[in-house]
Amino acid sequence: MTDHVFVGPSLDAATVHALLPGAHVHPPVAHGDLLALPAAPGDRVFLIDGLFMQAAPVRHREILALLERGVAVAGSSSMGALRAAELWRFGMRGIGEVFRLYAEGVIDGDDEVAMAYAPADEGYRALSEPLVNIRLALRDAGAAGVITAEEEQSLVDAARALPFRARSYRALAGSGGPASDTFLDWLHHHPRDAKAADARLLLRSAAAIAPPGPADDPALHVHSSFYVAWQVRSTGRQVDDAWISEHDIIVVLMLLHPQYPQLHRRDTLAAVAGVSPADPRAERLALDAARERGILDPAWSPEPGLDADERLLRVLARGFGTVGDQAIAGHLLPAALDTEENRRIAAEFIAGAELVNARLPRPDPHVPQTRRRFSDERIDGAFAKAWGVDAAGFETAVWDRGLRSVEEFRVVAERFVAGLRMFGTPKFPRMEP
């Protein structure tokens, strides 16, 4: 059994290790982190802190996929409490006061747990105070008779009116008249950090955290087209100092393997016909299936001189075999091309292209990670040369490579232009269909 803890400003790593010896401590969770996590049935994942602004937040389907796999998932304090309140009926466990406030509908805004904090190398030092901490400290002060119920609500409203980055106890000074000063004086002697307390409680409760069982609702339709597309972006391999995603490997094989158009067409038509790609009847059966469903010979074709059957076959292959740039996933890779040697060659080409990209100009000193982008003309020209097509045949070549538009092709292809210009087209071995 392996424990994974995603935490940042709520609790430091030393405390995590003291409360849960042997745990793997990860930074605040973001979209894709759980997809890349090597978690198996019986493992436990504890979500405490998470990103939501500087990166996409962890998606519900990522958590549901772990639950479906038999992994115990629990949350508290911050993003963990929020996701647990949304997914508890599917078997995600929630611990602590913040979770209960969300689950009971007392609070419902993401900003209740939002806060600004320093980066990891500064220990995730807090730069603002989360609203939920202020809310619970005011509740305690009210229960202690330090402030009235009206004063408590007034100070909560004052804190909520501030941008989350500007929320602090100091910012409340004077906002509620004498009551705010009375509250802050009391707080000095009764410090309150609800998020940290909940995080400790979660880790102390680890032994009781169980995976989903019969009492939990099953998670249905987890593996959507979105999920499988996210998955290939979050998994991959290391090539020297570069991490290469499965998504990029698939893109390079789609765009640069010379046999891709032929094999992709064959697989797509076989799927339309409902037979194996090796079945020699696939094209004829695909034509029959199309005509039975009312898909007739298209009178228009971007390529002149084709007979009626070939026009319809190309419409079928391009209609059923193309996707947008956000939907690229493993099913677009023909089985004949899905070999370790092809993947290795693609990954090495990508690593080389990234080295070249790293040396391209950065025109904006305020955004040093953003390099100059190749123009559409240079993207199209580099790939037209690699494919051996002219301008008239470029769009159809994009379709035959599995992408539904030239614009979406440019989104995924731009990163590899420098590699093509520097190294040429990678040399893949010829595959036997």
XYZ file of C-alpha atoms in Angstrom:
433
model
C 0.000 0.000 0.000
C 1.296 3.444 -0.979
C 0.092 6.751 0.404
C 0.165 9.909 -1.724
C -0.427 13.321 -0.110
C -0.956 16.490 -2.176
C -0.255 19.431 0.088
C 1.209 22.938 0.080
C 0.394 25.894 2.303
C -1.954 24.023 4.648
C 0.736 21.763 6.110
C 4.495 21.319 5.692
C 6.089 18.095 4.477
C 7.800 17.380 7.810
C 4.452 17.334 9.591
C 3.004 15.061 6.900
C 5.848 12.568 7.393
C 5.457 12.738 11.172
C 1.729 11.981 10.970
C 1.898 9.514 8.062
C 5.344 7.906 7.887
C 6.375 6.694 4.451
C 3.906 8.887 2.568
C 4.871 10.298 -0.826
C 4.425 14.071 -0.537
C 3.424 15.930 -3.719
C 2.869 19.652 -4.405
C -0.696 21.030 -4.501
C -2.707 18.929 -6.925
C -3.463 20.230 -10.420
C -5.222 18.852 -13.474
C -3.325 15.830 -14.779
C -1.469 14.951 -11.577
C -3.826 12.119 -10.670
C -3.834 10.814 -14.235
C -0.050 10.445 -14.044
C -0.117 8.931 -10.545
C 0.919 5.244 -10.413
C -1.844 4.421 -7.936
C -3.113 0.842 -7.708
C -6.029 -0.774 -5.849
C -5.328 -0.584 -2.143
C -3.318 2.639 -2.384
C -4.535 5.827 -0.705
C -4.580 9.372 -2.076
C -5.052 12.335 0.253
C -5.936 15.676 -1.344
C -5.375 18.741 0.816
C -4.211 21.691 -1.302
C -4.711 22.259 -5.018
C -4.081 24.768 -7.781
C -6.951 26.537 -9.506
C -5.679 29.759 -11.075
C -2.111 29.330 -12.294
C -3.057 25.857 -13.574
C -6.296 24.020 -14.334
C -7.744 22.449 -11.170
C -7.978 18.718 -10.632
C -11.003 17.396 -12.538
C -13.750 15.312 -11.012
C -13.218 12.506 -13.539
C -9.598 12.158 -12.449
C -10.761 11.410 -8.911
C -13.609 9.178 -10.086
C -11.159 7.124 -12.154
C -9.082 6.444 -9.026
C -12.201 5.483 -7.075
C -13.288 3.193 -9.904
C -9.838 1.533 -9.746
C -10.240 0.721 -6.047
C -8.005 3.502 -4.735
C -9.076 5.179 -1.488
C -9.331 8.952 -1.978
C -9.966 11.453 0.821
C -9.870 15.222 1.072
C -9.786 17.997 3.613
C -8.893 21.631 4.226
C -8.868 23.243 0.787
C -9.275 21.791 -2.734
C -9.535 18.382 -1.054
C -12.509 19.482 1.032
C -14.204 21.078 -1.972
C -13.856 17.982 -4.186
C -14.874 15.657 -1.343
C -18.070 17.649 -0.806
C -18.843 17.225 -4.509
C -17.936 13.531 -4.768
C -18.625 11.993 -1.352
C -21.550 9.922 -2.603
C -19.228 8.198 -5.095
C -16.852 7.140 -2.328
C -14.463 10.050 -1.880
C -14.110 10.590 1.868
C -14.227 14.051 3.418
C -12.681 14.971 6.764
C -12.856 18.103 8.881
C -14.781 21.314 9.440
C -14.163 22.843 6.011
C -15.503 19.706 4.314
C -18.619 19.773 6.519
C -19.280 23.435 5.740
C -19.223 22.639 2.006
C -21.152 19.368 2.325
C -23.905 21.018 4.391
C -24.174 24.002 2.049
C -23.088 26.558 4.627
C -20.457 27.727 2.140
C -20.317 27.068 -1.596
C -17.745 29.424 -3.113
C -14.343 28.246 -4.285
C -12.924 31.493 -2.919
C -13.627 30.365 0.653
C -10.429 28.295 0.565
C -8.477 30.370 -1.971
C -5.307 32.053 -0.811
C -2.080 33.529 -2.149
C 1.154 31.851 -1.127
C 4.867 31.797 -1.935
C 6.398 29.122 -4.197
C 7.661 25.734 -3.041
C 11.251 26.897 -2.543
C 9.918 29.357 0.038
C 7.906 26.694 1.805
C 4.500 27.742 0.424
C 4.518 30.648 2.893
C 1.000 32.112 3.229
C 0.564 35.603 1.747
C -3.147 35.928 2.512
C -5.714 34.377 4.816
C -8.417 32.082 3.395
C -11.941 33.275 4.033
C -12.949 30.004 5.662
C -10.259 30.458 8.340
C -11.541 33.987 9.043
C -15.130 32.745 9.092
C -14.412 29.986 11.642
C -12.271 32.245 13.833
C -15.141 34.761 13.925
C -17.565 31.954 14.747
C -15.386 30.934 17.708
C -15.161 34.532 18.880
C -18.925 34.817 18.671
C -19.384 31.583 20.644
C -16.990 32.945 23.268
C -19.114 36.095 23.603
C -16.329 38.349 22.350
C -18.484 39.760 19.524
C -22.201 39.706 18.821
C -23.844 37.691 16.045
C -24.411 40.897 14.078
C -20.759 41.920 14.441
C -19.631 38.439 13.424
C -21.695 38.605 10.218
C -20.553 42.144 9.467
C -16.896 41.117 9.710
C -17.485 38.009 7.535
C -19.104 40.268 4.923
C -16.156 42.668 5.110
C -13.675 39.837 4.560
C -15.723 38.386 1.696
C -15.761 41.771 -0.054
C -11.964 41.736 -0.313
C -10.197 40.019 -3.248
C -8.913 36.666 -2.006
C -5.284 37.774 -2.395
C -5.915 40.759 -0.099
C -7.731 38.908 2.679
C -5.971 39.031 6.022
C -6.759 39.690 9.651
C -4.869 42.959 9.402
C -7.160 44.037 6.555
C -10.112 43.646 8.926
C -8.692 46.143 11.378
C -11.134 49.015 11.708
C -13.570 47.554 9.146
C -16.066 46.683 11.853
C -15.387 49.522 14.230
C -14.461 48.596 17.790
C -15.697 45.021 17.217
C -12.902 44.260 14.744
C -10.250 45.451 17.188
C -11.848 43.425 19.996
C -11.888 40.347 17.756
C -8.261 40.770 16.657
C -7.097 41.192 20.233
C -8.924 37.974 21.184
C -7.522 36.159 18.131
C -3.978 37.027 19.166
C -4.470 34.848 22.242
C -6.598 32.213 20.451
C -4.981 31.607 17.035
C -7.044 29.554 14.590
C -5.995 27.735 11.407
C -8.901 25.531 10.372
C -7.246 24.301 7.192
C -4.119 23.102 8.986
C -6.189 21.466 11.737
C -8.280 19.624 9.139
C -5.161 18.465 7.309
C -3.756 17.003 10.513
C -7.066 15.320 11.249
C -7.138 13.776 7.780
C -3.692 12.249 8.168
C -4.424 11.020 11.691
C -7.583 9.372 10.281
C -5.714 7.659 7.446
C -6.161 4.151 8.861
C -9.945 4.544 8.660
C -10.008 5.762 5.044
C -11.481 3.023 2.843
C -12.033 2.737 -0.921
C -15.573 2.886 -2.317
C -17.892 0.116 -1.204
C -21.441 -1.142 -1.777
C -22.932 1.854 0.033
C -21.383 4.296 -2.449
C -22.872 5.191 -5.821
C -20.950 3.737 -8.768
C -19.125 6.234 -10.954
C -20.513 5.890 -14.478
C -19.151 7.141 -17.815
C -15.775 8.132 -16.372
C -13.752 7.245 -19.457
C -15.152 9.851 -21.826
C -13.379 11.260 -24.865
C -12.246 14.129 -22.637
C -10.759 11.736 -20.096
C -8.757 9.689 -22.604
C -7.443 12.906 -24.200
C -6.364 14.210 -20.768
C -4.724 10.874 -20.020
C -2.311 10.964 -22.963
C -1.283 14.520 -22.036
C -0.453 13.448 -18.486
C 1.486 10.243 -19.132
C 4.737 9.775 -21.000
C 8.426 8.977 -20.705
C 11.742 10.580 -19.896
C 14.290 11.177 -22.687
C 17.498 12.504 -21.153
C 16.410 15.689 -19.330
C 13.114 16.052 -21.201
C 9.742 14.625 -20.223
C 7.853 13.602 -23.373
C 4.085 13.168 -23.165
C 2.177 10.319 -24.753
C 0.122 12.996 -26.527
C 3.174 14.403 -28.303
C 4.363 10.942 -29.326
C 0.957 10.232 -30.888
C 0.973 13.618 -32.672
C 4.425 13.027 -34.194
C 3.422 9.566 -35.435
C 0.208 11.019 -36.878
C 1.977 13.866 -38.629
C 5.298 12.359 -39.644
C 5.085 8.582 -40.057
C 4.863 8.047 -43.837
C 2.391 5.172 -43.510
C -0.005 6.898 -41.161
C -2.560 8.115 -43.763
C -2.840 4.660 -45.337
C -3.142 2.759 -42.047
C -5.438 5.326 -40.420
C -7.794 5.197 -43.412
C -7.787 1.402 -43.308
C -8.586 1.296 -39.570
C -11.307 3.952 -39.858
C -13.086 2.230 -42.737
C -12.859 -1.111 -40.925
C -14.511 0.486 -37.882
C -17.298 1.870 -40.111
C -17.755 -1.610 -41.587
C -17.590 -3.309 -38.187
C -14.777 -5.682 -39.165
C -11.086 -6.183 -38.396
C -8.610 -3.868 -40.153
C -7.081 -6.992 -41.702
C -10.358 -7.944 -43.393
C -9.929 -7.411 -47.172
C -13.672 -6.692 -47.472
C -13.463 -3.606 -45.235
C -13.795 -0.991 -47.985
C -16.679 -2.734 -49.708
C -18.507 -3.324 -46.441
C -17.954 0.310 -45.423
C -19.508 1.454 -48.723
C -22.473 -0.874 -48.193
C -22.961 0.319 -44.608
C -22.803 3.959 -45.674
C -25.358 3.539 -48.432
C -27.682 1.556 -46.158
C -27.612 4.526 -43.767
C -28.358 7.013 -46.514
C -24.823 8.351 -46.983
C -24.725 8.685 -50.754
C -22.048 9.472 -53.282
C -20.932 13.085 -52.689
C -21.092 15.032 -55.928
C -18.431 17.455 -54.672
C -14.853 16.406 -54.049
C -11.736 18.506 -53.455
C -9.821 16.010 -55.591
C -10.926 15.737 -59.222
C -10.949 12.560 -61.239
C -12.135 10.141 -58.542
C -14.792 7.526 -59.163
C -17.946 7.456 -57.022
C -16.718 4.712 -54.676
C -13.412 6.410 -53.954
C -15.101 9.766 -53.316
C -17.410 8.144 -50.773
C -14.574 6.192 -49.120
C -12.616 9.405 -48.608
C -15.656 11.127 -47.153
C -16.124 8.237 -44.713
C -12.454 8.101 -43.713
C -12.263 11.853 -43.203
C -15.674 12.173 -41.593
C -15.232 9.377 -39.053
C -11.458 9.545 -38.703
C -10.726 13.179 -37.869
C -10.760 14.963 -34.514
C -10.017 18.380 -33.061
C -6.702 19.190 -31.444
C -8.159 18.734 -27.938
C -9.402 15.191 -28.643
C -6.177 13.481 -29.692
C -5.891 10.120 -27.943
C -4.524 6.629 -28.368
C -7.343 5.388 -30.606
C -5.971 7.555 -33.437
C -2.786 5.478 -33.537
C -3.128 2.408 -35.796
C -2.073 -0.791 -34.028
C 0.546 -1.448 -36.717
C 2.342 1.793 -35.777
C 2.044 1.294 -32.023
C 5.490 -0.211 -31.467
C 8.213 0.596 -28.971
C 10.662 1.421 -31.764
C 8.288 3.948 -33.342
C 7.596 5.488 -29.958
C 11.295 5.745 -29.154
C 12.094 7.423 -32.478
C 9.203 9.854 -32.034
C 10.211 10.670 -28.443
C 13.830 11.328 -29.430
C 12.697 13.630 -32.248
C 10.466 15.548 -29.807
C 13.292 15.897 -27.276
C 15.532 17.311 -30.004
C 12.831 19.709 -31.179
C 12.366 20.961 -27.617
C 16.092 21.667 -27.310
C 15.880 23.817 -30.443
C 12.699 25.522 -29.210
C 14.454 26.389 -25.946
C 16.919 28.512 -27.912
C 14.328 30.461 -29.881
C 13.888 34.184 -29.068
C 11.801 35.248 -26.052
C 10.480 38.658 -27.124
C 8.700 39.549 -23.879
C 11.026 39.808 -20.850
C 7.985 39.819 -18.576
C 6.938 36.385 -19.864
C 10.285 34.632 -20.385
C 8.697 31.209 -20.851
C 6.882 32.376 -24.007
C 8.992 32.028 -27.129
C 8.416 33.441 -30.573
C 5.955 31.286 -32.516
C 6.450 30.142 -36.110
C 4.086 31.763 -38.592
C 1.267 29.781 -40.185
C 3.122 29.931 -43.496
C 6.250 28.373 -41.994
C 4.255 25.662 -40.212
C 2.389 24.730 -43.387
C 5.544 24.931 -45.501
C 7.581 22.662 -43.226
C 4.927 19.958 -43.188
C 4.002 20.282 -46.867
C 7.644 19.553 -47.617
C 7.693 16.591 -45.222
C 4.502 15.191 -46.782
C 5.460 15.931 -50.379
C 2.269 17.859 -51.139
C 1.596 21.249 -52.720
C -0.697 24.019 -51.464
C -3.700 22.606 -53.336
C -3.417 19.258 -51.562
C -2.461 20.531 -48.124
C -5.890 20.614 -46.492
C -6.794 17.100 -47.616
C -3.401 15.900 -46.363
C -4.275 17.342 -42.949
C -7.566 15.420 -42.961
C -5.792 12.220 -43.921
C -3.490 12.725 -40.931
C -6.517 12.583 -38.602
C -7.117 16.293 -37.913
C -10.312 18.041 -38.890
C -8.948 21.466 -39.832
C -5.767 23.234 -40.838
C -6.185 25.610 -37.872
C -6.242 22.727 -35.376
C -3.338 21.050 -37.166
C -1.262 24.212 -36.633
C -1.979 24.152 -32.905
C -0.352 20.731 -32.451
C 2.238 20.967 -35.243
C 3.918 24.295 -34.427
C 6.142 22.839 -31.691
C 7.801 20.484 -34.175
C 8.646 22.941 -36.956
C 12.062 23.713 -35.467
C 12.799 19.999 -35.251
C 11.884 19.463 -38.896
C 14.024 22.387 -39.994
C 17.006 21.257 -37.931
C 16.866 17.452 -38.180
C 14.507 16.683 -41.068
C 11.752 14.079 -40.930
C 12.468 11.268 -38.429
C 13.320 7.934 -40.053
C 10.716 5.398 -39.038
C 11.011 1.742 -40.067
C 8.487 0.541 -42.622
C 5.683 -1.358 -40.929
C 3.894 -4.385 -42.305
C 0.144 -3.726 -42.160
